[in-house]
Each structure stands twice: as C-alpha cells, then as structure tokens.
Tab-separated table of C-alpha atoms in Angstrom:
chain	number	residue	atom	x	y	z
A	26	MET	CA	103.540	99.729	106.349
A	27	GLU	CA	101.635	97.828	109.021
A	28	ASP	CA	104.793	96.860	110.923
A	29	ALA	CA	106.482	100.265	110.725
A	30	HIS	CA	103.453	102.520	111.199
A	31	GLU	CA	100.731	100.258	112.630
A	32	PHE	CA	98.626	101.216	109.593
A	33	ASP	CA	97.080	98.373	107.600
A	34	LEU	CA	95.833	99.856	104.325
A	35	LEU	CA	94.625	96.479	102.998
A	36	LYS	CA	92.517	95.933	106.113
A	37	ILE	CA	91.110	99.471	105.919
A	38	LYS	CA	90.303	98.970	102.229
A	39	SER	CA	88.451	95.768	103.001
A	40	GLU	CA	86.600	97.057	106.094
A	41	LEU	CA	85.470	100.314	104.473
A	42	GLY	CA	84.901	98.791	101.020
A	43	LEU	CA	87.122	101.381	99.359
A	44	ASN	CA	87.400	101.462	95.594
A	45	PHE	CA	90.597	102.567	93.849
A	46	TYR	CA	89.729	106.281	93.820
A	47	GLN	CA	88.729	106.300	97.481
A	48	GLN	CA	92.049	104.667	98.354
A	49	VAL	CA	93.856	107.376	96.377
A	50	LYS	CA	91.967	110.113	98.216
A	51	LEU	CA	92.604	108.543	101.633
A	52	VAL	CA	96.338	108.136	100.985
A	53	ASN	CA	96.639	111.676	99.607
A	54	PHE	CA	94.684	113.096	102.560
A	55	ILE	CA	96.952	111.342	105.065
A	56	ARG	CA	100.100	112.358	103.179
A	57	ARG	CA	98.978	116.011	103.048
A	58	GLN	CA	98.134	116.078	106.759
A	59	ILE	CA	101.529	114.605	107.652
A	60	HIS	CA	103.280	117.031	105.272
A	61	GLN	CA	101.537	119.903	107.107
A	62	CYS	CA	102.558	118.406	110.511
A	63	ARG	CA	98.917	117.781	111.391
A	64	CYS	CA	97.608	114.629	113.066
A	65	TYR	CA	94.998	113.142	110.749
A	66	GLY	CA	93.299	111.467	113.716
A	67	CYS	CA	92.677	114.467	115.985
A	68	HIS	CA	93.628	117.356	113.619
A	69	VAL	CA	96.122	118.955	116.049
A	70	LYS	CA	98.968	120.819	114.317
A	71	PHE	CA	102.556	120.356	115.513
A	72	LYS	CA	105.761	122.352	115.019
A	73	SER	CA	107.727	119.455	113.546
A	74	LYS	CA	107.256	116.022	112.048
A	75	ALA	CA	109.202	114.554	114.981
A	76	GLU	CA	106.650	115.990	117.447
A	77	LEU	CA	103.813	114.762	115.241
A	78	ARG	CA	105.268	111.262	115.049
A	79	THR	CA	105.744	111.106	118.826
A	80	HIS	CA	102.163	112.267	119.378
A	81	MET	CA	100.701	109.795	116.879
A	82	GLU	CA	102.631	106.872	118.351
A	83	GLU	CA	101.847	107.729	121.985
A	84	ALA	CA	98.169	108.534	121.332
A	85	LYS	CA	97.802	105.538	118.963
A	86	HIS	CA	96.466	107.857	116.259
A	87	THR	CA	98.207	106.037	113.405
A	88	SER	CA	95.212	103.742	113.086
A	89	LEU	CA	92.599	106.392	113.922
A	90	LEU	CA	90.906	107.515	110.722
A	91	PRO	CA	88.816	110.667	110.448
A	92	GLU	CA	85.255	110.606	109.179
A	93	ARG	CA	84.918	109.833	105.489
A	94	LYS	CA	83.631	113.347	104.712
A	95	MET	CA	87.043	114.730	105.765
A	96	TRP	CA	89.111	112.779	103.228
A	97	ASP	CA	86.603	111.757	100.545
A	98	GLN	CA	86.935	115.090	98.726
A	99	PRO	CA	87.874	115.795	95.076
A	100	GLU	CA	90.925	117.816	96.151
A	101	TYR	CA	92.570	114.584	97.322
A	102	TYR	CA	92.635	113.078	93.836
A	103	PHE	CA	95.895	114.994	93.430
A	104	PRO	CA	99.016	113.560	95.067
A	105	THR	CA	100.929	115.381	97.764
A	106	TYR	CA	104.219	114.022	96.443
A	107	GLU	CA	105.106	113.812	92.767
A	108	ASN	CA	105.572	110.231	91.488
A	109	ASP	CA	104.202	108.739	94.714
A	110	THR	CA	105.023	105.033	94.401
A	111	LEU	CA	102.476	104.054	97.046
A	112	LEU	CA	99.700	105.264	94.751
A	113	CYS	CA	101.052	102.990	92.008
A	114	THR	CA	100.604	99.943	94.228
A	115	LEU	CA	96.932	100.533	95.004
A	116	SER	CA	94.472	98.044	93.574
A	117	ASP	CA	90.752	98.076	92.878
A	118	SER	CA	90.252	94.357	92.577
A	119	GLU	CA	89.766	91.813	95.344
A	120	SER	CA	91.610	89.217	93.250
A	121	ASP	CA	94.689	91.458	93.260
A	122	LEU	CA	94.329	91.752	97.012
A	123	THR	CA	94.204	87.968	97.352
A	124	ALA	CA	97.308	87.589	95.197
A	125	GLN	CA	99.157	90.119	97.341
A	126	GLU	CA	98.123	88.279	100.494
A	127	GLN	CA	99.333	84.970	99.077
A	128	ASN	CA	102.669	86.680	98.514
A	129	GLY	CA	103.709	84.861	95.392
A	130	ASN	CA	102.131	81.444	95.900
A	131	ILE	CA	100.603	81.482	92.429
A	132	THR	CA	100.774	78.425	90.197
A	133	ILE	CA	101.767	79.197	86.614
A	134	ILE	CA	100.964	76.672	83.888
A	135	SER	CA	102.931	77.084	80.701
A	136	GLU	CA	101.374	76.746	77.269
A	137	ASP	CA	101.907	73.604	75.227
A	138	ILE	CA	104.306	74.703	72.491
A	139	SER	CA	105.037	71.239	71.105
A	140	LYS	CA	102.652	71.873	68.198
A	141	LEU	CA	103.483	75.541	67.744
A	142	HIS	CA	104.065	75.285	63.981
A	143	ALA	CA	100.686	73.597	63.407
A	144	LEU	CA	99.023	76.157	65.668
A	145	LYS	CA	100.508	79.048	63.669
A	146	GLN	CA	99.294	77.507	60.406
A	147	SER	CA	95.730	77.028	61.636
A	148	SER	CA	95.487	80.284	63.572
A	149	ILE	CA	92.465	82.369	62.701
A	150	LEU	CA	94.571	85.522	63.087
A	151	ASN	CA	97.038	84.154	60.586
A	152	GLN	CA	94.193	83.441	58.163
A	153	LEU	CA	92.790	86.962	58.595
A	154	LEU	CA	96.190	88.519	57.961
A	155	LEU	CA	96.638	86.408	54.847
A	156	HIS	CA	93.165	87.359	53.610
A	157	GLU	CA	93.856	91.082	54.217
A	158	SER	CA	97.206	90.938	52.433
A	159	LEU	CA	95.585	89.288	49.389
A	160	LYS	CA	92.957	92.054	49.237
A	161	ASN	CA	95.604	94.774	49.090
C-alpha cells in the first residue's frame, strides 16, 4: 500500500496510537470518500475516480489525513465494501505489528514428542477425563 499509494497505514497507526476500532473507522472513512470521488485530504469532490487520483497524486494528498473528528465517527464502523479484506488484516497488538515488520523471521521451536506416550499417560486432562467417565 505504501509503494502503490504512498500511504503507510502501519506508520499512521503507530504515530496516532490507533487501536483496532480506530483503524477500522479510518480505513472505512477513506474508502467511502474515495468511493464518492471525494479527496479525503481537502474534501473536494471530483467527477471521476481518475480525476480524483490525479489530484491526490499531484497535490500529495494521499498522505494528508483529515482531523480525527472527521473520521472517528460511529458511522465508519461499517465497511464501504462488503468482505473488505483490508479490514481483516488490521491488528490491535504491537507484537503483531512487529511480526509483520519482521516479515516472517520468526523462530519456531517444535515440542519434544519423544516421550509423547508417557506425557499422555500422566496428563492432568487425561486424568480428569478418566475421572469424569468413571462418575458417569
């Protein structure tokens, strides 16, 4: 998104301290403005999306956000587009953000399954299940 549109949502999230719901409202606000051929930076309405895109690129309005009171409204909890996949990728946690930034450089340590049979026999869950089955 940053390369194609010069819009860095992760940076905006971090700078503004946006939680998940605020991110949803911001994305939905921007999507609705674009759908209505309106520049979300200066609020000028255009006849076509092509004109809007040209304006936003030339005026550098892709990274110009309106005041929070414009987009932080309950009406923007609802998506502009049904099944919006961008909304599914939003995260509320900084640890998720860090993982995304690392881009897959996460070390995974597998469990030791060499003593799996002994572990199953001594499992507290197994004992609880056995106890419950004997009661019934």
